[in-house]
Short mmCIF file of C-alpha atoms in Angstrom, two decimals:
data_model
loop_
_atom_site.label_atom_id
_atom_site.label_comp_id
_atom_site.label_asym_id
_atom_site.label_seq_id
_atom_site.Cartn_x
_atom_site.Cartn_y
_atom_site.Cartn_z
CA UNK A 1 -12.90 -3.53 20.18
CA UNK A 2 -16.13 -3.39 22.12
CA UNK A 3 -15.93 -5.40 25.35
CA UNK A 4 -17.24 -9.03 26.19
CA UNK A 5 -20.69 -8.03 27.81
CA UNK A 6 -20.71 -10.06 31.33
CA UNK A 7 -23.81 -12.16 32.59
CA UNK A 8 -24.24 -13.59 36.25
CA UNK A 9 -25.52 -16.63 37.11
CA UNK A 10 -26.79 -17.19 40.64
CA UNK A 11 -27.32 -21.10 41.72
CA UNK A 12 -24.47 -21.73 39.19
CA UNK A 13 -23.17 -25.22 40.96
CA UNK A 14 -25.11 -27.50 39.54
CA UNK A 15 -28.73 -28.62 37.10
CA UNK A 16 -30.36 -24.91 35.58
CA UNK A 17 -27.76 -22.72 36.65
CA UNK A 18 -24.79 -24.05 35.35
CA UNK A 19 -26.57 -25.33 31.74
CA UNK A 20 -27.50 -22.08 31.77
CA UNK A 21 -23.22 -21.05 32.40
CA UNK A 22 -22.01 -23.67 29.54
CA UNK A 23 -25.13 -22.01 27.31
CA UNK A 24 -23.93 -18.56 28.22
CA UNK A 25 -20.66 -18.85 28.07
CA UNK A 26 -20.92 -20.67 24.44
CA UNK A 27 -22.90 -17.65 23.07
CA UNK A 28 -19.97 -15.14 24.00
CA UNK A 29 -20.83 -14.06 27.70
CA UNK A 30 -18.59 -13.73 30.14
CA UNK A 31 -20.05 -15.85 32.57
CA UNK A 32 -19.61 -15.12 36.45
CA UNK A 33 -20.77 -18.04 38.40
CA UNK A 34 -22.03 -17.73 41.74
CA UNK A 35 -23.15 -20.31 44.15
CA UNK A 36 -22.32 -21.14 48.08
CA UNK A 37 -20.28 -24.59 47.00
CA UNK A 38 -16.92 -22.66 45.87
CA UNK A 39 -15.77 -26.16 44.79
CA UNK A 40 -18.39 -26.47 41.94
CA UNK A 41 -18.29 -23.18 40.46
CA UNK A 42 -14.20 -23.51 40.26
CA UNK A 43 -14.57 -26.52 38.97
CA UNK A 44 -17.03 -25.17 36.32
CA UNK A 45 -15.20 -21.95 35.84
CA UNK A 46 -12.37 -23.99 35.08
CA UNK A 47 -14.13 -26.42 32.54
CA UNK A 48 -15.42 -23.57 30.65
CA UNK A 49 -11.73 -22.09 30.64
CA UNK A 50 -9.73 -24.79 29.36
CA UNK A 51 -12.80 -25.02 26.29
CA UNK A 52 -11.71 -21.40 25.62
CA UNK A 53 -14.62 -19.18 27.50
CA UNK A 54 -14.09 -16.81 29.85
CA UNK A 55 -15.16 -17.58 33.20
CA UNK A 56 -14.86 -16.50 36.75
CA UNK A 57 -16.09 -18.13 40.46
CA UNK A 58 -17.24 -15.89 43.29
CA UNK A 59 -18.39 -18.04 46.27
CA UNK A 60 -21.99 -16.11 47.17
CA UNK A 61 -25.30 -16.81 49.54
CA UNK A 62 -28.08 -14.66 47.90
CA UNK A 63 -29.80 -14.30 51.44
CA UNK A 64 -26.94 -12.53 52.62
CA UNK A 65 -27.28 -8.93 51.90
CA UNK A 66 -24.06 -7.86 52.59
CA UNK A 67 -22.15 -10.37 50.72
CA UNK A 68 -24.26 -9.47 48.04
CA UNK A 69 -23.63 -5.99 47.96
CA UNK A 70 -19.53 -6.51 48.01
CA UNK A 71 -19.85 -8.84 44.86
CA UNK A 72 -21.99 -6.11 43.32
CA UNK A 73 -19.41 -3.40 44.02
CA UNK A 74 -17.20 -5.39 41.37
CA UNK A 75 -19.45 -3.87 38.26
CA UNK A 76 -20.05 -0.73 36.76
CA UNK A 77 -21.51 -2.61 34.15
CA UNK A 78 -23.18 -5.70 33.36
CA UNK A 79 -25.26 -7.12 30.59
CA UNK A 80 -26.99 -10.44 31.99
CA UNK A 81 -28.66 -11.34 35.51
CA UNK A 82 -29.74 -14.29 35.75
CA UNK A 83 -31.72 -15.27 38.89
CA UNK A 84 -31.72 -19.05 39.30
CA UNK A 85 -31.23 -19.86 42.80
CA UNK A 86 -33.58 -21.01 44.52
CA UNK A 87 -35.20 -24.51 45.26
CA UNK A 88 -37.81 -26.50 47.28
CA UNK A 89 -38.04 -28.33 50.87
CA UNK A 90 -40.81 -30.40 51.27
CA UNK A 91 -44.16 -31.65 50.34
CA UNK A 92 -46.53 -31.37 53.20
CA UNK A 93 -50.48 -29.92 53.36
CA UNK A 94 -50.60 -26.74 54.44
CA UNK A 95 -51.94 -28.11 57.83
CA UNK A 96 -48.48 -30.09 58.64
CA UNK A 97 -46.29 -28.06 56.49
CA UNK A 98 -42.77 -26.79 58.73
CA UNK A 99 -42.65 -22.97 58.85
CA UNK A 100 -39.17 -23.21 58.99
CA UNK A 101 -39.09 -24.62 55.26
CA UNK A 102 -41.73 -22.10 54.48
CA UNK A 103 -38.95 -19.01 55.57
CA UNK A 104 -35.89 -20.86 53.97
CA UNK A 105 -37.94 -20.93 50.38
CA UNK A 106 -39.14 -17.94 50.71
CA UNK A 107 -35.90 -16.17 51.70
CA UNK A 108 -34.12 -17.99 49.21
CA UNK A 109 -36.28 -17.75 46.40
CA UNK A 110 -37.90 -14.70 46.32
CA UNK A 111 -35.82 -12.51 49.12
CA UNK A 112 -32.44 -13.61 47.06
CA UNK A 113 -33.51 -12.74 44.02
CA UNK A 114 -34.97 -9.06 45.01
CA UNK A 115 -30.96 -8.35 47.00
CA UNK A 116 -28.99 -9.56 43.73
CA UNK A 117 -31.71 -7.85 41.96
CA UNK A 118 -31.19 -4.14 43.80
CA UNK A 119 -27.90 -4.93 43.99
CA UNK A 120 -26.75 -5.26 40.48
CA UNK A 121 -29.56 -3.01 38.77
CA UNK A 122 -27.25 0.32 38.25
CA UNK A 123 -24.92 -2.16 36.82
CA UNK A 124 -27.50 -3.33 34.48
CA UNK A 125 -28.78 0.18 33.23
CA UNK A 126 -25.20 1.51 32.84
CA UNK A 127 -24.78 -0.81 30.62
CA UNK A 128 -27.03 0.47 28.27
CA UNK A 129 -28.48 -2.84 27.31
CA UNK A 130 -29.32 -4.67 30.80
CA UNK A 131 -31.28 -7.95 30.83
CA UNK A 132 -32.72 -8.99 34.00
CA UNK A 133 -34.12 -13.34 33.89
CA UNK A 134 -36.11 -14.36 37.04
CA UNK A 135 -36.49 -18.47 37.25
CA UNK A 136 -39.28 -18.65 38.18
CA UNK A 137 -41.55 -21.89 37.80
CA UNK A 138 -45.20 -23.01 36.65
CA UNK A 139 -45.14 -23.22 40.67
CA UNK A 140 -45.50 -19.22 40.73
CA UNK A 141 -48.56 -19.61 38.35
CA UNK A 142 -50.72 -22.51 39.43
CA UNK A 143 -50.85 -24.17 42.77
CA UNK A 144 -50.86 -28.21 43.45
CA UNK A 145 -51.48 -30.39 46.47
CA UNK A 146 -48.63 -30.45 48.95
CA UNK A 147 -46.54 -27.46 47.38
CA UNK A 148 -48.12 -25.15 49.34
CA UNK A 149 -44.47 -23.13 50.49
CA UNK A 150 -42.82 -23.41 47.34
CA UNK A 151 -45.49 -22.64 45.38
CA UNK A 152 -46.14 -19.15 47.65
CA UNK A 153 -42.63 -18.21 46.89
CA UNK A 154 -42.29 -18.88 43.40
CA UNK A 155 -45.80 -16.70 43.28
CA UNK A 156 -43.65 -14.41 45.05
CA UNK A 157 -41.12 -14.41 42.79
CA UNK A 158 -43.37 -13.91 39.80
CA UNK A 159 -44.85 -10.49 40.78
CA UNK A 160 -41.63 -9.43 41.50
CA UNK A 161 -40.84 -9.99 38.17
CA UNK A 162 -44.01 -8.82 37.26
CA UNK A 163 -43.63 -5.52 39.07
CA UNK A 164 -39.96 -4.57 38.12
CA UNK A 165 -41.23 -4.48 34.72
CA UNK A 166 -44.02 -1.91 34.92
CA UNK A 167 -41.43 -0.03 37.40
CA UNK A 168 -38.49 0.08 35.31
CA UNK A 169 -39.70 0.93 31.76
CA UNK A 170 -38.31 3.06 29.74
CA UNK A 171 -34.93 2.41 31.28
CA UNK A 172 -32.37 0.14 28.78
CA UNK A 173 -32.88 -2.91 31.23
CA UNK A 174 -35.73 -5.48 30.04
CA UNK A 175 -37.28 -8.10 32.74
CA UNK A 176 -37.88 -11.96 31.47
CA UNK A 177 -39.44 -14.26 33.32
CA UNK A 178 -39.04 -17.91 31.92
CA UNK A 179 -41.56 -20.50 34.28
CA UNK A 180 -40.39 -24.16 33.58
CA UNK A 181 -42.57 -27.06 34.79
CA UNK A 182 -41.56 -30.86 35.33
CA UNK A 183 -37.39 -30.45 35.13
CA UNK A 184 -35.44 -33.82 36.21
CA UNK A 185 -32.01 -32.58 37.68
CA UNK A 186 -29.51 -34.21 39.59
CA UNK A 187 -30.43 -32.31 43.04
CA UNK A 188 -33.84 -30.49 43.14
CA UNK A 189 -36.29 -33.37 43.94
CA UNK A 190 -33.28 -35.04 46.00
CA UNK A 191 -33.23 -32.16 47.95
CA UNK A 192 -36.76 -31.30 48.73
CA UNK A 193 -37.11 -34.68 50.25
CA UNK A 194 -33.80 -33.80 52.41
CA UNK A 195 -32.29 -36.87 50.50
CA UNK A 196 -34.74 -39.59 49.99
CA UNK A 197 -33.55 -40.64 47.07
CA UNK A 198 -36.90 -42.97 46.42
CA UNK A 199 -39.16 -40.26 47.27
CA UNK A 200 -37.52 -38.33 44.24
CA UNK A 201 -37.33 -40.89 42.23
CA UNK A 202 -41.14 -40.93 42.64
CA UNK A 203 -41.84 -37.15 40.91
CA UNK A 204 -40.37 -38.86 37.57
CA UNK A 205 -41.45 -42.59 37.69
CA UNK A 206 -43.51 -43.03 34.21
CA UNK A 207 -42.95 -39.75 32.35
CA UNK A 208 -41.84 -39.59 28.98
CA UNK A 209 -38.63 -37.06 28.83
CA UNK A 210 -39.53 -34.65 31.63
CA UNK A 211 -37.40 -31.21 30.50
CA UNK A 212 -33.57 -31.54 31.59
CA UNK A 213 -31.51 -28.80 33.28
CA UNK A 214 -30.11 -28.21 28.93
CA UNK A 215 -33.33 -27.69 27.58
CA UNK A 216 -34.52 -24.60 30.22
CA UNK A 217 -30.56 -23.28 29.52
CA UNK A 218 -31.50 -23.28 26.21
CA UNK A 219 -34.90 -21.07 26.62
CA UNK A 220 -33.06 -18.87 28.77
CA UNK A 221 -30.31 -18.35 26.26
CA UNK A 222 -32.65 -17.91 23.58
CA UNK A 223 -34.58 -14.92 25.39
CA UNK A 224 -31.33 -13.29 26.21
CA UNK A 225 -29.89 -13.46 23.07
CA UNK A 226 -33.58 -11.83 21.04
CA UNK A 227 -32.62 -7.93 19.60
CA UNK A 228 -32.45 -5.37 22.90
CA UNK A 229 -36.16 -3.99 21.64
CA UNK A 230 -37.48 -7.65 22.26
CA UNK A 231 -38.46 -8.43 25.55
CA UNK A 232 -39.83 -12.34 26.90
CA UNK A 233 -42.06 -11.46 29.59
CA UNK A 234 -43.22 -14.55 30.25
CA UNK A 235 -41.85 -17.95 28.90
CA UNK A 236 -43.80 -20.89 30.09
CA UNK A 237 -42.04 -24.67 29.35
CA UNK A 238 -43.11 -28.14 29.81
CA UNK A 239 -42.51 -31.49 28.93
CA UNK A 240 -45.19 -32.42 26.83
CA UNK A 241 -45.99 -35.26 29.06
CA UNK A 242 -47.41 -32.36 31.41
CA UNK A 243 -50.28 -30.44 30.76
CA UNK A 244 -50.58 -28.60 33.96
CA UNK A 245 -49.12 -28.78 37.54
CA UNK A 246 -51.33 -31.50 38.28
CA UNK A 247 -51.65 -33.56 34.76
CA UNK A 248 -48.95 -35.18 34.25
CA UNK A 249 -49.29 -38.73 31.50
CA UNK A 250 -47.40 -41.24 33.19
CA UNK A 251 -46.93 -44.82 31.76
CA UNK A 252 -46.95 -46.60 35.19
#
């Protein structure tokens, strides 16, 4: 009986991430859910238990290499990465923007996905059937006013993407890249105003369904689950309130 193929999910404790675990899991993964809050990825882990998936919870900060590299030592083999953490701090000009932000997005977004990346890449060729997903965002393609840091590292983050590809073909591991636009989740807004839960409230005020955390789970499933010869280089998604990073209908 051939073996449940395994996927990891980085950023697994809450909105993309763990959608992206219940979506996984349901399609016959066995999902390993990473995250730095060990309390939600147990408590997830456990949820997707008791429905009858297999599931497993390994406390992890992408930006820390050597963690990283002990959690990798745990698979000779491994069918699904997907890449999700990552996030946003602030919303200032360039002018006034905080480097510090700047280095924490960058080092999260693109810097954490390149050392779970390296890290888990034998894994994924030994498998004979690896698939590598980088969450990226319509942030690494087009800029807007005010994103200035968070849209450098998602740009970041797409030519890695980019580049892996054109390095590692011909090898059993294919690269997908899925770039979601306006996404309303419990935490990402909240958090790139440091809390301010008006400010957040803000991004949304007027828009017709913005995407939820299910509906980018669901693309991401989808371009996992295509035959082994199909590869999703680049899967763009929007609301279709939003036309581009900066047109957005609103009914205010």
């Amino acid at each position: 009986m051939a073996a449940t193929p395994i996927a990891v999910i980085t950023g697994a404790s809450s909105g993309i991430g763990a959608a992206t675990a219940r979506q996984l899991a349901a399609a016959g993964y066995r999902v390993v859910l990473t995250a730095r809050r060990k309390d939600r990825i147990e408590t997830l882990a456990a949820e997707l238990t008791e429905a009858g998936h297999k599931a497993t919870a390994y406390a992890l900060d992408v930006t820390d290499r050597a963690a990283v590299d002990e959690f990798a030592t745990a698979f000779r083999s491994l069918a699904v990465l997907v890449n999700n953490a990552g996030g946003a701090l602030g919303a200032d000009p360039v002018a006034t923007g905080d480097p510090a932000d700047w280095r924490q997005m960058y080092e999260t977004n693109v810097i954490g996905t390149l050392n779970v990346t390296q890290a888990l890449l034998p894994a994924l060729t030994a498998s004979g059937d690896g698939t590598v997903v980088i969450l990226s965002s319509t942030a690494g393609l087009s800029t807007y006013e005010g994103g200035g840091g968070y849209v450098a590292a998602k740009h970041g983050e797409h030519v890695l993407a980019e580049t892996l590809r054109l390095e590692i073909v011909g090898t059993p591991v294919r690269v997908i890249e899925v770039a979601p636009g306006m996404v309303k989740t419990d935490e990402f807004a909240t958090t790139r105003f440091r809390g301010d839960t008006e400010k957040a409230a803000k991004i949304y005020a007027g828009v017709d369904a913005p995407l939820s955390a299910d509906d980018v789970a669901d693309t991401i499933t989808w371009a996992v689950t295509r035959p082994s010869h199909v590869n999703i280089d680049l899967l763009v998604v929007r609301p279709r309130a939003q036309a581009s990073n900066s047109k957005v209908h609103r009914t205010l």
